[in-house]
């Protein structure tokens, strides 16, 4: 990702987004808006950027606020999905991108979902990787959700959110960045089932500075760059605010404005990851089949980071979907 293709875009909210921008080389092809999750930056999309720019598509890939080179506001309300959705639309306006295809991963899938609800005319298609389409969460209560998971799934899936939403998490995370990186990008997806999913396991793992085996798709250069980017940004404290949004009542209140807007009319592609033990594929597949009449579901034998683990296979699948379901 050529550093010369980055722009620092100031939105009306006063936040600056460090954004990779490449206009379409083929005027008949849409622009793709890539939206990352935690603890990522736009760098996570390096394989997709290379592939789709070569194929003639436009690309817009911002560092979300709290991450990378973008603003890191201290107040939690700035991280409300409705506000960030408005910022991302402002970025599209800035680069003169009309209707686009949003590609979300992790938290980015929630943002893509909200953008489609607030600004449906701006999207000709939506892609959800690992974490699927997220209907409105008015009244969302994390502890109630964890109890529901224990009862109906047999185990917690989002237990680590509780720790990462606490104020003390910043100091612990920033003191053990390599431990966190190797757990998030581990070659052993089963560790997510035992360390991330259940409450109370992530904190002692980090404090012990344990190092999980690193996935082969993360090179030494990738690891060095990610750690350097996190340290340059002052650590991951601002990025952790995304967890605070979910653990507080902010998400539930923010979604009141879109409560009842369940159906997505645009074409949807969901990539379910069969070895992701946090964002398990089955519930997201059911949601897509229920609320996305133009939905396509495809499963991949990967962990959470499908776009990094098997980029060529995923890119080809997305290209075929773009050419058939979305059109040229």
Phi, psi and omega in degrees: 000107186297122179303335180289345180270003179269141173235144171264106188257120179270124180262170181297337179289348183094000180266145178255132180246120176282112196229130172280129183227125175222110181296155179297137176276340178242113186297344180276353184253145184282170171269141177256127177260109181266127185237111185275176176239209181262141359260041195274179168222186177300339179301335178301337185264016188304321181287324179287321179300312181298317184291311188280332173292322177296328180278000175098359181279152170281153180224132170232121184221095181274152159285123178291158180300145186091350185233150169052230184268010181268171182301153179229071183297142183282334185275135187296327185299337179292343182265006176299135183306324181297323180289318181290324176302317178296321177297318182292324175294322177297324176296316178300319178296319182299321183265008177060041174263125181278248176281135185229172171252120179272136178237109183247146175225136176063229176304331180299334177290323176295317180295317178299321178298315182289323178298321179293332179281317182280327187227058187300331183285350181273356188235125175265354177184161181220135179240133178237120182252124178069297175269123189275188175305133183247103176297170181305143183242040179304129181080014182304132178226112186301318182294325176294319179297317179296320177296320178296319179295318179299322183283319190256337179256338181093000180193157173288150175246329186245030183300326182293340178301325183299312180293313185293343178273352181277149182301323184289347183296325183304310182297321181290314180298312184292335178280348184222050184296322180293322177298317179294314182302314183290334175283318181293325183246044184279155174280353181247088182301338180298336178296332178294328180290328185258335185251320182269309189301311182278146177298146170085002184257331184291316183302308179296330177299312181292317181299328177280356179055041180290149181238107176287157175295134185276139179297148183292338180282355172257109180283168176299323178296319177299313182299313181299318181294315182297315179298319179295319179296318180296317181291322178298327180279001181087020182094191185255014183303315181292321179296331180292345179297337176299326177286325177297324177301317183285326183277340176270189177268008185294317181298313181298322179286320183297326185278355177302325183295336181244012180302131181097346179270078187269322188276138172253123183271339180287157173302139184231136173241123176245124176260103178275138184250113191289342179249022173268114185264009174246303175269073184292145193286323190303311180298320179293322177299317180298321180294317179298316182293332181277321190245358183236088184299338177252037184272143174238131180242130176223133181261144179232139182276071182220172167278204188297328191262059185302323183287344176259325186286316180226063187300320183294316180294316179295314182300319179294321179295318179293320179298316179298317179296317179299319184285335184255310184278324183266324181094167181276000000 
